[in-house]
mmCIF file of C-alpha atoms in Angstrom:
data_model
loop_
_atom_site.group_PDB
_atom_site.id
_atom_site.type_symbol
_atom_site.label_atom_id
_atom_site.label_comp_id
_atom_site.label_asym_id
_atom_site.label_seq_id
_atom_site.Cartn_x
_atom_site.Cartn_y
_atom_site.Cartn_z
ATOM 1 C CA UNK A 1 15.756 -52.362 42.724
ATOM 2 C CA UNK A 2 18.200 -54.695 41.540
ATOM 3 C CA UNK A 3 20.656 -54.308 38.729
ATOM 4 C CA UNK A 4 19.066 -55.916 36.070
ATOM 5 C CA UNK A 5 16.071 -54.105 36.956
ATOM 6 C CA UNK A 6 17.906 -50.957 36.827
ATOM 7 C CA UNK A 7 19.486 -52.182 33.402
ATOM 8 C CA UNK A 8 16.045 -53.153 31.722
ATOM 9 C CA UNK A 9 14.821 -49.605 33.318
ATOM 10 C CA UNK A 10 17.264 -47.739 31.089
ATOM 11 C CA UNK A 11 16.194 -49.454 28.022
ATOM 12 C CA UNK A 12 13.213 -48.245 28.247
ATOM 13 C CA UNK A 13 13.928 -44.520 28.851
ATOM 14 C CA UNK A 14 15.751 -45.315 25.534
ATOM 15 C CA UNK A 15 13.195 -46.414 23.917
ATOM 16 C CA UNK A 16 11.087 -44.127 24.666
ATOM 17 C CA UNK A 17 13.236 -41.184 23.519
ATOM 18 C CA UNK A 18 14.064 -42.785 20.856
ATOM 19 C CA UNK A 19 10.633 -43.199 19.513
ATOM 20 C CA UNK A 20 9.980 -39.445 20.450
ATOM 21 C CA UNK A 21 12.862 -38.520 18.057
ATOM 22 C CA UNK A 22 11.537 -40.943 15.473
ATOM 23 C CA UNK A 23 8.406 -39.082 15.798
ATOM 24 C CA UNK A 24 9.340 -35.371 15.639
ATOM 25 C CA UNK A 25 11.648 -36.478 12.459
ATOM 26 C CA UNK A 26 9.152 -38.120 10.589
ATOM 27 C CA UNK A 27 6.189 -35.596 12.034
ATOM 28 C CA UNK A 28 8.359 -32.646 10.513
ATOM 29 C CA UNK A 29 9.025 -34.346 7.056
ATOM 30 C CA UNK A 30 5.429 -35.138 6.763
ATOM 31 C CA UNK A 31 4.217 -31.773 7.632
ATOM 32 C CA UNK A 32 6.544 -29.767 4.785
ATOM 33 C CA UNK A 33 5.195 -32.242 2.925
ATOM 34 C CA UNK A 34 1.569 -30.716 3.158
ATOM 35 C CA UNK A 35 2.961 -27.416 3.097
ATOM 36 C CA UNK A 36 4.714 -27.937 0.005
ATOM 37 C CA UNK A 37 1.164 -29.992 -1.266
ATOM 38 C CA UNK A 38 -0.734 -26.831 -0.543
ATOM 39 C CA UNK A 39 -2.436 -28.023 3.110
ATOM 40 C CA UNK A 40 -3.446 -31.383 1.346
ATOM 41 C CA UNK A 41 -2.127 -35.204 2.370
ATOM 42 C CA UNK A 42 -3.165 -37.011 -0.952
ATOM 43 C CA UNK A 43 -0.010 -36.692 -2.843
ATOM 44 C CA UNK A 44 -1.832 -37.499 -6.065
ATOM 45 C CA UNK A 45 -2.257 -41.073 -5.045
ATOM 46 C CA UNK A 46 -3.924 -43.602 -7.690
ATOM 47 C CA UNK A 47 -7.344 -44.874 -6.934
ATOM 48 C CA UNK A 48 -7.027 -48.070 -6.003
ATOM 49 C CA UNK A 49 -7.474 -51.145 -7.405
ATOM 50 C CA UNK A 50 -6.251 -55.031 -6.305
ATOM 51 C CA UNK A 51 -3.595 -57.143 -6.635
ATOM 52 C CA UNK A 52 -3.631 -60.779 -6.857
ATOM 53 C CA UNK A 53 -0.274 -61.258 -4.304
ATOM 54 C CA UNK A 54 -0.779 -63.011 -1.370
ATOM 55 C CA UNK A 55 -0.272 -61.831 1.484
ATOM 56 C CA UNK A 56 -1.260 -62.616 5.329
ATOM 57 C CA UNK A 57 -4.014 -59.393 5.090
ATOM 58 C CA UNK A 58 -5.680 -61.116 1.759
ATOM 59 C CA UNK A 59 -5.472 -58.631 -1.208
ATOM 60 C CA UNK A 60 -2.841 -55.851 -1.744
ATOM 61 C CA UNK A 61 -3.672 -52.067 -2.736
ATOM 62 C CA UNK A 62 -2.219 -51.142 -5.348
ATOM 63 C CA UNK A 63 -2.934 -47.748 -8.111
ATOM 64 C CA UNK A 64 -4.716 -48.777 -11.375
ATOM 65 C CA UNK A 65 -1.275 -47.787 -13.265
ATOM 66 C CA UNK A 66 0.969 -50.198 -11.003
ATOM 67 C CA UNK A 67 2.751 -47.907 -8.625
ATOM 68 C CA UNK A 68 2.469 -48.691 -5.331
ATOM 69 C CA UNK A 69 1.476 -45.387 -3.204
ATOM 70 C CA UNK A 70 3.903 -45.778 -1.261
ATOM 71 C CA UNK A 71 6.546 -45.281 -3.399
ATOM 72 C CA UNK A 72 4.865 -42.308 -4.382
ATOM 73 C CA UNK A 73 4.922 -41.174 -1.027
ATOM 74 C CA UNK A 74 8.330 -42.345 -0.316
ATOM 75 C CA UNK A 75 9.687 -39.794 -3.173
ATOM 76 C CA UNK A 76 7.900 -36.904 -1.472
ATOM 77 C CA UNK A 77 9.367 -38.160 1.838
ATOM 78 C CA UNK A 78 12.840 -37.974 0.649
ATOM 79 C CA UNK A 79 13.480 -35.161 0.050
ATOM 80 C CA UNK A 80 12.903 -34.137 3.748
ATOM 81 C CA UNK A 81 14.773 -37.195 5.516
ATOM 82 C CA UNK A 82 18.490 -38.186 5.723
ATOM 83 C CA UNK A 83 18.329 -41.137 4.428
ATOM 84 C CA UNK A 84 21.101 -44.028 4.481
ATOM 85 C CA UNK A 85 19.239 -46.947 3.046
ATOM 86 C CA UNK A 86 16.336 -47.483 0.905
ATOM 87 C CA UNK A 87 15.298 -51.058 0.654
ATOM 88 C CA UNK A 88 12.458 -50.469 -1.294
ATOM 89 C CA UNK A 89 9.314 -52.511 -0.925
ATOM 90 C CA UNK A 90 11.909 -55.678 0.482
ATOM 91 C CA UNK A 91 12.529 -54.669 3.756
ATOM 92 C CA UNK A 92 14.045 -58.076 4.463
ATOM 93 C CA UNK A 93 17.347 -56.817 2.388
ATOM 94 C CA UNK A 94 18.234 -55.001 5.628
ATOM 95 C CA UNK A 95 15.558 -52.363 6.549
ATOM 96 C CA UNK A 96 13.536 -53.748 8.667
ATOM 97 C CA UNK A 97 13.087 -57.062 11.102
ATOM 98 C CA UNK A 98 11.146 -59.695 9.441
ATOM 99 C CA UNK A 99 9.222 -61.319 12.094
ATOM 100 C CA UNK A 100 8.082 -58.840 15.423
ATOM 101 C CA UNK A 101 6.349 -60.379 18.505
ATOM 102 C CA UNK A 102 4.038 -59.545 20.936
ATOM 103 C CA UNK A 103 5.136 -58.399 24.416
ATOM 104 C CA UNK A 104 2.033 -59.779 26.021
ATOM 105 C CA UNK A 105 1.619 -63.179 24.454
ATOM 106 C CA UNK A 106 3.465 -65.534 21.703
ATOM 107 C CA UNK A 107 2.008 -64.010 18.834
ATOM 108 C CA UNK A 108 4.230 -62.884 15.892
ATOM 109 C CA UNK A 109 3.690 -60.611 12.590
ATOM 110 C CA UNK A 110 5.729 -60.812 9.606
ATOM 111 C CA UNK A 111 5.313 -57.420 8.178
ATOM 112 C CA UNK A 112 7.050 -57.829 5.149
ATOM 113 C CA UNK A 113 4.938 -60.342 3.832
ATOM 114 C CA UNK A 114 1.848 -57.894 5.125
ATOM 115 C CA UNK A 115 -0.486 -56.581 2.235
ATOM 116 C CA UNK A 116 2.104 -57.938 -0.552
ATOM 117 C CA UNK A 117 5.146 -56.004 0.395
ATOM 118 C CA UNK A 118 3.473 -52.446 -0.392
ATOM 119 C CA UNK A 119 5.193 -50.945 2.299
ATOM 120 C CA UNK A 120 8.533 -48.998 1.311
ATOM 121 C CA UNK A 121 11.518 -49.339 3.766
ATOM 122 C CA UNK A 122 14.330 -47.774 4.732
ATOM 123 C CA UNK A 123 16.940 -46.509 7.179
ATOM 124 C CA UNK A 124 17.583 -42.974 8.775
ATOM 125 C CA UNK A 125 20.774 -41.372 9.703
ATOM 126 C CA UNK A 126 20.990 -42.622 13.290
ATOM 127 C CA UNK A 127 20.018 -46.441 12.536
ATOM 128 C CA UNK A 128 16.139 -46.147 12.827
ATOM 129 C CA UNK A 129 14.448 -48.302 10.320
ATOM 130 C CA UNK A 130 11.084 -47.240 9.074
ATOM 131 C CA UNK A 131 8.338 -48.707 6.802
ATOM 132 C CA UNK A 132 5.463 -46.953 5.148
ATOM 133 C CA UNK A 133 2.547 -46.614 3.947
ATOM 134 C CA UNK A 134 -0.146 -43.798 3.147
ATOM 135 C CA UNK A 135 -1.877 -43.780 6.028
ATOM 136 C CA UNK A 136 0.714 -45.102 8.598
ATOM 137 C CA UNK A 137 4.320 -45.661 9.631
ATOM 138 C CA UNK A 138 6.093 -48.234 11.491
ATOM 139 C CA UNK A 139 9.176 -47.743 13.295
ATOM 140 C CA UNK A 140 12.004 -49.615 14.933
ATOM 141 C CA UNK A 141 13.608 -47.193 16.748
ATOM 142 C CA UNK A 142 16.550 -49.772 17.339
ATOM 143 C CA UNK A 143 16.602 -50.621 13.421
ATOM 144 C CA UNK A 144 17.520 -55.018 13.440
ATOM 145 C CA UNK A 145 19.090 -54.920 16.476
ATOM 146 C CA UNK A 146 16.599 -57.221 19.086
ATOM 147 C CA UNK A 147 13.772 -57.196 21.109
ATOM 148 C CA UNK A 148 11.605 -55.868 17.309
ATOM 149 C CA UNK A 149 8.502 -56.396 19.839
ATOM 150 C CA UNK A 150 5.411 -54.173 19.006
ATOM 151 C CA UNK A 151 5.251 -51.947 22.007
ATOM 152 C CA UNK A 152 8.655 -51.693 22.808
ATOM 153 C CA UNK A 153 11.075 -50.691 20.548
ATOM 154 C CA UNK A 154 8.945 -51.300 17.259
ATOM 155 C CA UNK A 155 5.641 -49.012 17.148
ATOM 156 C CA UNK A 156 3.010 -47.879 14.374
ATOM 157 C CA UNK A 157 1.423 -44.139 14.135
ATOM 158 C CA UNK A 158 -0.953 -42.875 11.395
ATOM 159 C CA UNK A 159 -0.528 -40.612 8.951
ATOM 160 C CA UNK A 160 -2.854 -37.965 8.072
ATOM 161 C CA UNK A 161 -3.465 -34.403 7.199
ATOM 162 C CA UNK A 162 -2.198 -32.755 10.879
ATOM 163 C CA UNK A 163 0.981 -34.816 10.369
ATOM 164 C CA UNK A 164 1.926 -37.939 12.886
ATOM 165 C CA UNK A 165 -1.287 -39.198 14.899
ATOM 166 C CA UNK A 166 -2.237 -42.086 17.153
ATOM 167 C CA UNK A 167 -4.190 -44.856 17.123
ATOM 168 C CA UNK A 168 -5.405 -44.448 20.908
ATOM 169 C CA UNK A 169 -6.217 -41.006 22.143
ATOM 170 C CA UNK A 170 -7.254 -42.101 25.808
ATOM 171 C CA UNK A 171 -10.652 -40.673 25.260
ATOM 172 C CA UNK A 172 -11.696 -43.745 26.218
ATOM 173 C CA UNK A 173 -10.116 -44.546 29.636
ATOM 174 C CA UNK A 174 -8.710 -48.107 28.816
ATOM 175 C CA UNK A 175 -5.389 -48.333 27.471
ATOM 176 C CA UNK A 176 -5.956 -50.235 23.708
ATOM 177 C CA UNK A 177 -2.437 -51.234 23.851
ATOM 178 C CA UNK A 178 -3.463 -54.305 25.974
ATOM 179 C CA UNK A 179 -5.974 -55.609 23.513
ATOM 180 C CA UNK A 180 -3.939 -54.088 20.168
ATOM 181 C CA UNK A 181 -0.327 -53.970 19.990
ATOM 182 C CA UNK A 182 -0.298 -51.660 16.861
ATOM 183 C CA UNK A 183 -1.699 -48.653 19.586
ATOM 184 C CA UNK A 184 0.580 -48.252 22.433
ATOM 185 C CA UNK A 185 2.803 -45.446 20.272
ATOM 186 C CA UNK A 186 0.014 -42.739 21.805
ATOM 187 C CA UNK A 187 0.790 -43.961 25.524
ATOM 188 C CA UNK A 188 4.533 -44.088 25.105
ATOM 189 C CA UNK A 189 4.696 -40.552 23.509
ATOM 190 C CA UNK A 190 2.252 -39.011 25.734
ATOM 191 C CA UNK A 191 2.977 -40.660 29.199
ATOM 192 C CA UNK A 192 7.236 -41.533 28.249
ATOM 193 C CA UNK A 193 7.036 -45.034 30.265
ATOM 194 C CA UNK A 194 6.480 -48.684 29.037
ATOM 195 C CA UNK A 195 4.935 -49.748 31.799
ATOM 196 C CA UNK A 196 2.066 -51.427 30.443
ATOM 197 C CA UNK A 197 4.228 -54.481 29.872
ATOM 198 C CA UNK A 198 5.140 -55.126 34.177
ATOM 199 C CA UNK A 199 1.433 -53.931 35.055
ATOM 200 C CA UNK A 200 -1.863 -55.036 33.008
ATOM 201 C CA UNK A 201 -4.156 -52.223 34.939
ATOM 202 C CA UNK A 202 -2.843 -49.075 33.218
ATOM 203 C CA UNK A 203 -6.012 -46.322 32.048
ATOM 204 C CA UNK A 204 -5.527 -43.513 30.715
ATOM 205 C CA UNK A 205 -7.585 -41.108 33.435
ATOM 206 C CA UNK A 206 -6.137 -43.034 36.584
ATOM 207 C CA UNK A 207 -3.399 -44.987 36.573
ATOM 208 C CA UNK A 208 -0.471 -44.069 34.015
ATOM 209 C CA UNK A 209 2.291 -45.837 35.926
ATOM 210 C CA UNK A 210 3.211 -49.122 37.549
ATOM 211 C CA UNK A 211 4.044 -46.747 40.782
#
């Protein structure tokens, strides 16, 4: 193995722990949440209603008396999380990257634009930058710093009421991630390795490494 391949090798082992941290932080917050909630996950969210912002997803949810739920969930959040930087619902002040890409292909998301900006952003203690949302969380375990590709050191995982869960289970046998960026979180937490972006024939029941 070369050098750079040793080098790139190491980045991903990072990346990979780093997400894992990211994950047992935010899991743990989320989970005294509930406790605190009495077992429940709706944190006396708004029904919702629509706003008129654009936005690349079409209309933006929104509670009927104009606070976004994720604020409301960001309060809650708090209180469990050492926080450094709060950017609000403009994560382009600093939180997080504005435009992430694809590792497969040249597509690109602007998640700050996303749903109007009804994410809430900010920073953790070691650098981590974090949007969310009531159902789900993005995270760049690297906060700004480069490649903020989906997959490899930017990654989503849902929110519910067992605390941090996954968008691809493997119950399936073919690895999502290929198909749907937004899913590899499960596949880096559960099998530690990026590998699904040097071999395209990764499953979940056979083949969970390049080698």
């Amino acid at each position: 193995m070369t050098l750079p391949s040793l080098v790139a090798k190491y980045k991903e082992k990072q990346y990979v722990t780093a997400l894992k941290k990211a994950v047992s932080i935010l899991d743990n917050a989320y989970r005294l949440a509930i406790f605190e909630n009495g077992g429940d996950n709706d944190f006396g969210y708004k029904p919702a209603e629509y706003d008129t912002l654009p936005s690349e997803e079409g209309n933006v949810v929104y509670d009927k008396n104009g606070n976004y739920n994720s604020d409301v969930l960001f309060q809650i959040l708090s209180k469990h999380l050492n926080i450094i930087k709060d950017c609000g619902r403009k994560g382009d002040t600093g939180c997080f990257p504005e435009v992430i890409t694809s590792p497969f292909n040249e597509k690109t998301w602007k998640l700050l634009q996303m749903q109007g900006n009804s994410r809430r952003f900010f920073v953790l203690s070691d650098g981590m930058s974090v949007g969310i949302t009531p159902d789900f969380a993005y995270i760049d375990v690297n906060g700004l710093k480069r490649p903020n590709t989906l997959g490899i050191d930017v990654f989503q995982v849902a929110l519910n009421k067992n605390g941090i869960g996954y968008y691809d289970d493997g119950s399936e046998g073919t690895l999502k991630c290929y198909t749907n960026e937004f899913t590899c979180s499960s596949w880096v937490i559960l099998n530690e390795n990026i590998d699904y972006v040097h071999c395209k024939d990764l499953n979940w029941k056979a083949k969970t490494k390049c080698k």
